[in-house]
mmCIF file of C-alpha atoms and ligand atoms in Angstrom:
data_model
loop_
_atom_site.group_PDB
_atom_site.id
_atom_site.type_symbol
_atom_site.label_atom_id
_atom_site.label_comp_id
_atom_site.label_asym_id
_atom_site.label_seq_id
_atom_site.Cartn_x
_atom_site.Cartn_y
_atom_site.Cartn_z
ATOM 1 C CA UNK A 846 -7.706 6.007 -56.107
ATOM 2 C CA UNK A 847 -5.924 6.256 -59.427
ATOM 3 C CA UNK A 848 -6.857 9.071 -61.728
ATOM 4 C CA UNK A 849 -7.547 8.563 -65.389
ATOM 5 C CA UNK A 850 -5.037 9.998 -67.883
ATOM 6 C CA UNK A 851 -7.288 12.913 -68.907
ATOM 7 C CA UNK A 852 -7.754 13.994 -65.305
ATOM 8 C CA UNK A 853 -4.003 13.806 -64.706
ATOM 9 C CA UNK A 854 -3.267 15.863 -67.791
ATOM 10 C CA UNK A 855 -5.783 18.480 -66.777
ATOM 11 C CA UNK A 856 -4.318 18.629 -63.279
ATOM 12 C CA UNK A 857 -0.845 19.037 -64.734
ATOM 13 C CA UNK A 858 -2.013 21.926 -66.904
ATOM 14 C CA UNK A 859 -3.695 23.623 -63.969
ATOM 15 C CA UNK A 860 -0.545 23.332 -61.911
ATOM 16 C CA UNK A 861 1.537 24.799 -64.735
ATOM 17 C CA UNK A 862 -0.870 27.734 -65.043
ATOM 18 C CA UNK A 863 -0.966 28.375 -61.321
ATOM 19 C CA UNK A 864 2.837 28.132 -61.099
ATOM 20 C CA UNK A 865 3.179 30.815 -63.793
ATOM 21 C CA UNK A 866 0.482 32.943 -62.139
ATOM 22 C CA UNK A 867 2.311 32.842 -58.803
ATOM 23 C CA UNK A 868 5.589 33.805 -60.499
ATOM 24 C CA UNK A 869 3.787 36.718 -62.140
ATOM 25 C CA UNK A 870 2.271 37.853 -58.832
ATOM 26 C CA UNK A 871 5.725 37.679 -57.221
ATOM 27 C CA UNK A 872 7.142 39.822 -60.031
ATOM 28 C CA UNK A 873 4.378 42.393 -59.603
ATOM 29 C CA UNK A 874 4.780 42.528 -55.824
ATOM 30 C CA UNK A 875 8.541 42.943 -56.262
ATOM 31 C CA UNK A 876 7.972 45.764 -58.757
ATOM 32 C CA UNK A 877 5.624 47.536 -56.302
ATOM 33 C CA UNK A 878 8.401 47.434 -53.716
ATOM 34 C CA UNK A 879 11.080 48.548 -56.173
ATOM 35 C CA UNK A 880 12.780 45.166 -55.982
ATOM 36 C CA UNK A 881 14.143 42.942 -58.742
ATOM 37 C CA UNK A 882 12.017 39.836 -59.223
ATOM 38 C CA UNK A 883 15.202 37.759 -59.412
ATOM 39 C CA UNK A 884 15.799 38.550 -55.739
ATOM 40 C CA UNK A 885 12.737 36.526 -54.765
ATOM 41 C CA UNK A 886 12.842 32.767 -55.177
ATOM 42 C CA UNK A 887 9.823 30.494 -55.128
ATOM 43 C CA UNK A 888 9.746 27.216 -53.224
ATOM 44 C CA UNK A 889 6.890 24.961 -54.279
ATOM 45 C CA UNK A 890 5.755 23.231 -51.092
ATOM 46 C CA UNK A 891 4.978 19.620 -51.980
ATOM 47 C CA UNK A 892 4.377 18.404 -48.404
ATOM 48 C CA UNK A 893 1.309 16.246 -48.090
ATOM 49 C CA UNK A 894 0.823 16.192 -51.869
ATOM 50 C CA UNK A 895 0.921 13.131 -54.090
ATOM 51 C CA UNK A 896 3.966 12.504 -56.210
ATOM 52 C CA UNK A 897 2.191 13.288 -59.484
ATOM 53 C CA UNK A 898 1.534 16.857 -58.324
ATOM 54 C CA UNK A 899 5.172 17.341 -57.357
ATOM 55 C CA UNK A 900 6.134 15.990 -60.773
ATOM 56 C CA UNK A 901 3.716 18.401 -62.452
ATOM 57 C CA UNK A 902 5.351 21.308 -60.590
ATOM 58 C CA UNK A 903 8.784 20.188 -61.795
ATOM 59 C CA UNK A 904 7.495 19.894 -65.368
ATOM 60 C CA UNK A 905 6.097 23.415 -65.012
ATOM 61 C CA UNK A 906 9.603 24.638 -64.182
ATOM 62 C CA UNK A 907 9.878 24.440 -60.393
ATOM 63 C CA UNK A 908 13.390 23.627 -59.168
ATOM 64 C CA UNK A 909 13.064 24.469 -55.469
ATOM 65 C CA UNK A 910 10.750 22.123 -53.574
ATOM 66 C CA UNK A 911 9.786 22.288 -49.912
ATOM 67 C CA UNK A 912 8.912 19.459 -47.547
ATOM 68 C CA UNK A 913 7.934 19.397 -43.872
ATOM 69 C CA UNK A 914 8.631 15.796 -42.970
ATOM 70 C CA UNK A 915 12.089 14.458 -43.805
ATOM 71 C CA UNK A 916 11.019 10.964 -44.900
ATOM 72 C CA UNK A 917 8.181 12.187 -47.063
ATOM 73 C CA UNK A 918 10.586 14.379 -49.007
ATOM 74 C CA UNK A 919 13.144 11.603 -49.337
ATOM 75 C CA UNK A 920 10.478 9.303 -50.807
ATOM 76 C CA UNK A 921 9.740 11.935 -53.473
ATOM 77 C CA UNK A 922 13.456 12.512 -54.153
ATOM 78 C CA UNK A 923 13.889 8.818 -54.958
ATOM 79 C CA UNK A 924 11.518 9.265 -57.884
ATOM 80 C CA UNK A 925 12.178 12.888 -58.831
ATOM 81 C CA UNK A 926 15.924 12.507 -58.787
ATOM 82 C CA UNK A 927 16.976 15.263 -61.175
ATOM 83 C CA UNK A 928 20.301 16.749 -60.124
ATOM 84 C CA UNK A 929 19.031 20.301 -60.686
ATOM 85 C CA UNK A 930 16.293 20.075 -58.034
ATOM 86 C CA UNK A 931 16.900 21.715 -54.666
ATOM 87 C CA UNK A 932 15.067 20.312 -51.667
ATOM 88 C CA UNK A 933 14.255 22.595 -48.761
ATOM 89 C CA UNK A 934 13.356 21.276 -45.314
ATOM 90 C CA UNK A 935 10.863 23.853 -44.087
ATOM 91 C CA UNK A 936 9.373 22.019 -41.086
ATOM 92 C CA UNK A 937 10.515 21.269 -37.553
ATOM 93 C CA UNK A 938 13.195 18.576 -37.493
ATOM 94 C CA UNK A 939 13.182 16.026 -34.704
ATOM 95 C CA UNK A 940 16.573 15.050 -33.360
ATOM 96 C CA UNK A 941 16.315 11.521 -34.735
ATOM 97 C CA UNK A 942 15.543 12.885 -38.227
ATOM 98 C CA UNK A 943 18.591 15.150 -38.382
ATOM 99 C CA UNK A 944 20.580 12.547 -40.273
ATOM 100 C CA UNK A 945 18.076 12.522 -43.140
ATOM 101 C CA UNK A 946 18.374 16.286 -43.448
ATOM 102 C CA UNK A 947 22.157 16.106 -43.680
ATOM 103 C CA UNK A 948 22.023 13.213 -46.148
ATOM 104 C CA UNK A 949 19.335 14.531 -48.492
ATOM 105 C CA UNK A 950 18.409 18.199 -48.195
ATOM 106 C CA UNK A 951 20.003 21.272 -49.734
ATOM 107 C CA UNK A 952 18.880 23.749 -47.127
ATOM 108 C CA UNK A 953 17.115 23.886 -43.755
ATOM 109 C CA UNK A 954 14.707 26.787 -43.193
ATOM 110 C CA UNK A 955 13.575 25.729 -39.745
ATOM 111 C CA UNK A 956 16.574 25.601 -37.437
ATOM 112 C CA UNK A 957 14.884 26.265 -34.094
ATOM 113 C CA UNK A 958 17.188 25.232 -31.259
ATOM 114 C CA UNK A 959 20.829 25.048 -30.244
ATOM 115 C CA UNK A 960 20.397 21.336 -29.517
ATOM 116 C CA UNK A 961 19.325 20.686 -33.116
ATOM 117 C CA UNK A 962 22.129 22.899 -34.432
ATOM 118 C CA UNK A 963 24.709 20.912 -32.485
ATOM 119 C CA UNK A 964 23.280 17.610 -33.635
ATOM 120 C CA UNK A 965 23.339 18.775 -37.262
ATOM 121 C CA UNK A 966 26.840 20.161 -36.815
ATOM 122 C CA UNK A 967 28.101 16.803 -35.622
ATOM 123 C CA UNK A 968 26.446 14.917 -38.496
ATOM 124 C CA UNK A 969 27.488 17.470 -41.128
ATOM 125 C CA UNK A 970 31.095 17.286 -39.959
ATOM 126 C CA UNK A 971 30.963 13.505 -40.226
ATOM 127 C CA UNK A 972 29.477 13.732 -43.711
ATOM 128 C CA UNK A 973 32.043 16.415 -44.648
ATOM 129 C CA UNK A 974 29.391 18.812 -45.845
ATOM 130 C CA UNK A 975 28.145 22.272 -45.008
ATOM 131 C CA UNK A 976 24.399 22.781 -44.581
ATOM 132 C CA UNK A 977 22.901 26.196 -45.390
ATOM 133 C CA UNK A 978 20.419 27.088 -42.627
ATOM 134 C CA UNK A 979 17.930 29.777 -41.697
ATOM 135 C CA UNK A 980 17.007 30.451 -38.072
ATOM 136 C CA UNK A 981 13.287 30.150 -37.392
ATOM 137 C CA UNK A 982 11.666 32.735 -35.151
ATOM 138 C CA UNK A 983 8.193 32.917 -33.671
ATOM 139 C CA UNK A 984 7.181 36.507 -34.323
ATOM 140 C CA UNK A 985 3.460 35.988 -33.707
ATOM 141 C CA UNK A 986 3.465 34.702 -30.137
ATOM 142 C CA UNK A 987 1.374 31.600 -30.787
ATOM 143 C CA UNK A 988 2.164 28.850 -28.283
ATOM 144 C CA UNK A 989 1.903 26.127 -30.901
ATOM 145 C CA UNK A 990 4.557 27.543 -33.214
ATOM 146 C CA UNK A 991 8.155 26.487 -33.455
ATOM 147 C CA UNK A 992 10.992 28.967 -33.498
ATOM 148 C CA UNK A 993 12.808 31.079 -30.957
ATOM 149 C CA UNK A 994 10.420 33.467 -29.150
ATOM 150 C CA UNK A 995 10.772 36.868 -30.814
ATOM 151 C CA UNK A 996 7.326 38.494 -30.956
ATOM 152 C CA UNK A 997 8.413 41.228 -28.557
ATOM 153 C CA UNK A 998 11.542 43.300 -29.121
ATOM 154 C CA UNK A 999 12.309 43.017 -25.417
ATOM 155 C CA UNK A 1000 13.045 39.312 -26.081
ATOM 156 C CA UNK A 1001 15.681 39.940 -28.718
ATOM 157 C CA UNK A 1002 18.724 40.467 -26.492
ATOM 158 C CA UNK A 1003 18.041 37.120 -24.860
ATOM 159 C CA UNK A 1004 18.436 35.423 -28.269
ATOM 160 C CA UNK A 1005 22.064 36.467 -28.580
ATOM 161 C CA UNK A 1006 23.711 33.532 -26.748
ATOM 162 C CA UNK A 1007 21.760 30.973 -28.805
ATOM 163 C CA UNK A 1008 22.599 32.708 -32.076
ATOM 164 C CA UNK A 1009 26.248 32.783 -31.004
ATOM 165 C CA UNK A 1010 26.111 29.048 -30.354
ATOM 166 C CA UNK A 1011 24.628 28.387 -33.801
ATOM 167 C CA UNK A 1012 27.209 30.598 -35.501
ATOM 168 C CA UNK A 1013 29.937 28.597 -33.772
ATOM 169 C CA UNK A 1014 28.854 25.504 -35.751
ATOM 170 C CA UNK A 1015 31.381 25.410 -38.564
ATOM 171 C CA UNK A 1016 29.387 23.064 -40.764
ATOM 172 C CA UNK A 1017 26.213 25.149 -40.648
ATOM 173 C CA UNK A 1018 26.135 28.145 -42.947
ATOM 174 C CA UNK A 1019 23.708 30.681 -41.499
ATOM 175 C CA UNK A 1020 22.134 32.679 -44.317
ATOM 176 C CA UNK A 1021 19.202 34.438 -42.669
ATOM 177 C CA UNK A 1022 15.886 33.961 -40.901
ATOM 178 C CA UNK A 1023 12.478 32.357 -41.400
ATOM 179 C CA UNK A 1024 9.026 32.587 -39.866
ATOM 180 C CA UNK A 1025 5.543 31.092 -40.100
ATOM 181 C CA UNK A 1026 3.181 33.805 -38.850
ATOM 182 C CA UNK A 1027 -0.206 33.059 -37.289
ATOM 183 C CA UNK A 1028 -2.995 32.400 -39.801
ATOM 184 C CA UNK A 1029 -4.686 35.629 -40.870
ATOM 185 C CA UNK A 1030 -8.053 36.417 -42.469
ATOM 186 C CA UNK A 1031 -6.584 38.935 -44.839
ATOM 187 C CA UNK A 1032 -3.050 39.033 -46.325
ATOM 188 C CA UNK A 1033 -2.559 42.596 -45.113
ATOM 189 C CA UNK A 1034 -2.876 41.348 -41.521
ATOM 190 C CA UNK A 1035 0.363 39.387 -41.968
ATOM 191 C CA UNK A 1036 2.389 42.508 -42.784
ATOM 192 C CA UNK A 1037 3.334 43.391 -39.187
ATOM 193 C CA UNK A 1038 4.783 39.889 -38.694
ATOM 194 C CA UNK A 1039 6.891 40.131 -41.831
ATOM 195 C CA UNK A 1040 8.126 43.574 -40.778
ATOM 196 C CA UNK A 1041 9.019 42.218 -37.365
ATOM 197 C CA UNK A 1042 11.043 39.383 -38.871
ATOM 198 C CA UNK A 1043 12.870 41.850 -41.097
ATOM 199 C CA UNK A 1044 13.743 44.157 -38.196
ATOM 200 C CA UNK A 1045 14.880 41.157 -36.178
ATOM 201 C CA UNK A 1046 17.095 40.216 -39.095
ATOM 202 C CA UNK A 1047 18.516 43.762 -39.152
ATOM 203 C CA UNK A 1048 19.125 43.534 -35.400
ATOM 204 C CA UNK A 1049 21.012 40.243 -35.791
ATOM 205 C CA UNK A 1050 22.985 41.603 -38.732
ATOM 206 C CA UNK A 1051 24.162 44.519 -36.559
ATOM 207 C CA UNK A 1052 25.107 42.194 -33.688
ATOM 208 C CA UNK A 1053 26.754 39.575 -35.887
ATOM 209 C CA UNK A 1054 28.153 41.365 -38.930
ATOM 210 C CA UNK A 1055 30.576 38.490 -39.536
ATOM 211 C CA UNK A 1056 27.667 36.251 -40.593
ATOM 212 C CA UNK A 1057 25.420 36.590 -43.628
ATOM 213 C CA UNK A 1058 21.777 37.535 -42.988
ATOM 214 C CA UNK A 1059 20.590 38.147 -46.536
ATOM 215 C CA UNK A 1060 17.810 35.597 -46.682
ATOM 216 C CA UNK A 1061 14.268 36.205 -45.420
ATOM 217 C CA UNK A 1062 12.086 33.107 -45.820
ATOM 218 C CA UNK A 1063 8.505 34.279 -45.339
ATOM 219 C CA UNK A 1064 5.173 34.238 -47.133
ATOM 220 C CA UNK A 1065 2.875 31.325 -48.031
ATOM 221 C CA UNK A 1066 -0.127 30.906 -50.342
ATOM 222 C CA UNK A 1067 -2.316 33.340 -48.418
ATOM 223 C CA UNK A 1068 0.153 36.180 -48.049
ATOM 224 C CA UNK A 1069 3.256 35.801 -50.235
ATOM 225 C CA UNK A 1070 2.743 39.084 -52.078
ATOM 226 C CA UNK A 1071 2.774 41.051 -48.829
ATOM 227 C CA UNK A 1072 5.885 39.102 -47.805
ATOM 228 C CA UNK A 1073 7.603 40.067 -51.071
ATOM 229 C CA UNK A 1074 6.703 43.720 -50.480
ATOM 230 C CA UNK A 1075 8.317 43.382 -47.054
ATOM 231 C CA UNK A 1076 11.549 41.916 -48.357
ATOM 232 C CA UNK A 1077 11.096 38.147 -48.651
ATOM 233 C CA UNK A 1078 13.873 36.451 -50.618
ATOM 234 C CA UNK A 1079 12.273 32.990 -50.361
ATOM 235 C CA UNK A 1080 8.511 32.456 -50.488
ATOM 236 C CA UNK A 1081 7.084 29.018 -49.702
ATOM 237 C CA UNK A 1082 3.916 28.370 -51.660
ATOM 238 C CA UNK A 1083 1.965 25.113 -51.633
ATOM 239 C CA UNK A 1084 -1.794 25.112 -52.128
ATOM 240 C CA UNK A 1085 -1.917 28.192 -54.393
ATOM 241 C CA UNK A 1086 0.011 26.118 -56.956
ATOM 242 C CA UNK A 1087 -0.753 22.473 -56.204
ATOM 243 C CA UNK A 1088 -4.307 22.833 -54.916
ATOM 244 C CA UNK A 1089 -5.567 21.616 -51.551
ATOM 245 C CA UNK A 1090 -3.580 18.993 -49.703
ATOM 246 C CA UNK A 1091 -5.459 15.696 -49.431
ATOM 247 C CA UNK A 1092 -6.558 14.857 -45.883
ATOM 248 C CA UNK A 1093 -3.813 13.137 -43.902
ATOM 249 C CA UNK A 1094 -3.996 9.371 -43.815
ATOM 250 C CA UNK A 1095 -3.673 7.883 -40.370
ATOM 251 C CA UNK A 1096 -0.059 6.778 -39.978
ATOM 252 C CA UNK A 1097 0.566 3.122 -39.380
HETATM 253 C C1 LIG B 564 2.704 24.078 -45.487
HETATM 254 C C2 LIG B 564 3.743 25.139 -45.385
HETATM 255 C C3 LIG B 564 3.866 26.142 -46.364
HETATM 256 C C4 LIG B 564 2.943 26.257 -47.557
HETATM 257 O O1 LIG B 564 1.650 26.552 -47.151
HETATM 258 P P1 LIG B 564 0.517 26.897 -48.241
HETATM 259 O O2 LIG B 564 -0.504 27.614 -47.444
HETATM 260 O O3 LIG B 564 0.065 25.600 -48.792
HETATM 261 O O4 LIG B 564 1.146 27.759 -49.261
HETATM 262 C C5 LIG B 564 4.878 27.052 -46.224
HETATM 263 N N1 LIG B 564 5.736 27.010 -45.179
HETATM 264 C C6 LIG B 564 5.650 26.078 -44.222
HETATM 265 C C7 LIG B 564 6.638 26.074 -43.113
HETATM 266 C C8 LIG B 564 4.644 25.124 -44.281
HETATM 267 O O5 LIG B 564 4.557 24.211 -43.309
#
């Protein structure tokens, strides 16, 4: 299905407007919380979206793009290969995909196991690079979610050995934490999850003051303003800017 030029132009304009509107809403949420808007950065999540929408986001000014599946992002990078774009891997990385992350991505938001950390460490050392990473935590308790279990404070002490093991990886630069909370009917319902991630971050920062824990990656289309009020430094917004993701094609 190819779109006619008018439809493409209209889509591009809509994306530009929605991109600006999201930036404005971030600025307002930051102001409500007494924060500087510059302290919140927007990742446009292009996963599952056609290339022309990703291109429209870049034309609108987006420089940080987020992908969930390593190959899908790499395919877009081949076309959108501006040196000033930063590509964020925000989804779970399978062991056999770790190499793509090291070769192509600027930052990993979804480091969720010591095994993956050690695999990435090995590959990053080989490639002579350092990969900025965020540790993903499950603060909502859903079985289906990735991330270290952290929905109950009583679990936090048990995280210490794993965090120590990640911090021992010299080619991974830990910068903070990330979460994907359970879906909520109302943005306000996500607030307790964002607060929990922030207090977990504070807990880790007290235990490991030698590392940097500044970054809080939280908030998506449905709830990014609440996340900004609760301290998000990265928000990951897809559909609110690019529109609905087309249904997944069956993979060959
Ligand atoms: C898909 C996805 C997003 C963006 O979700 P939207 O609801 O489209 O804004 C953000 N973060 C992660 C980890 C995702 O998988």
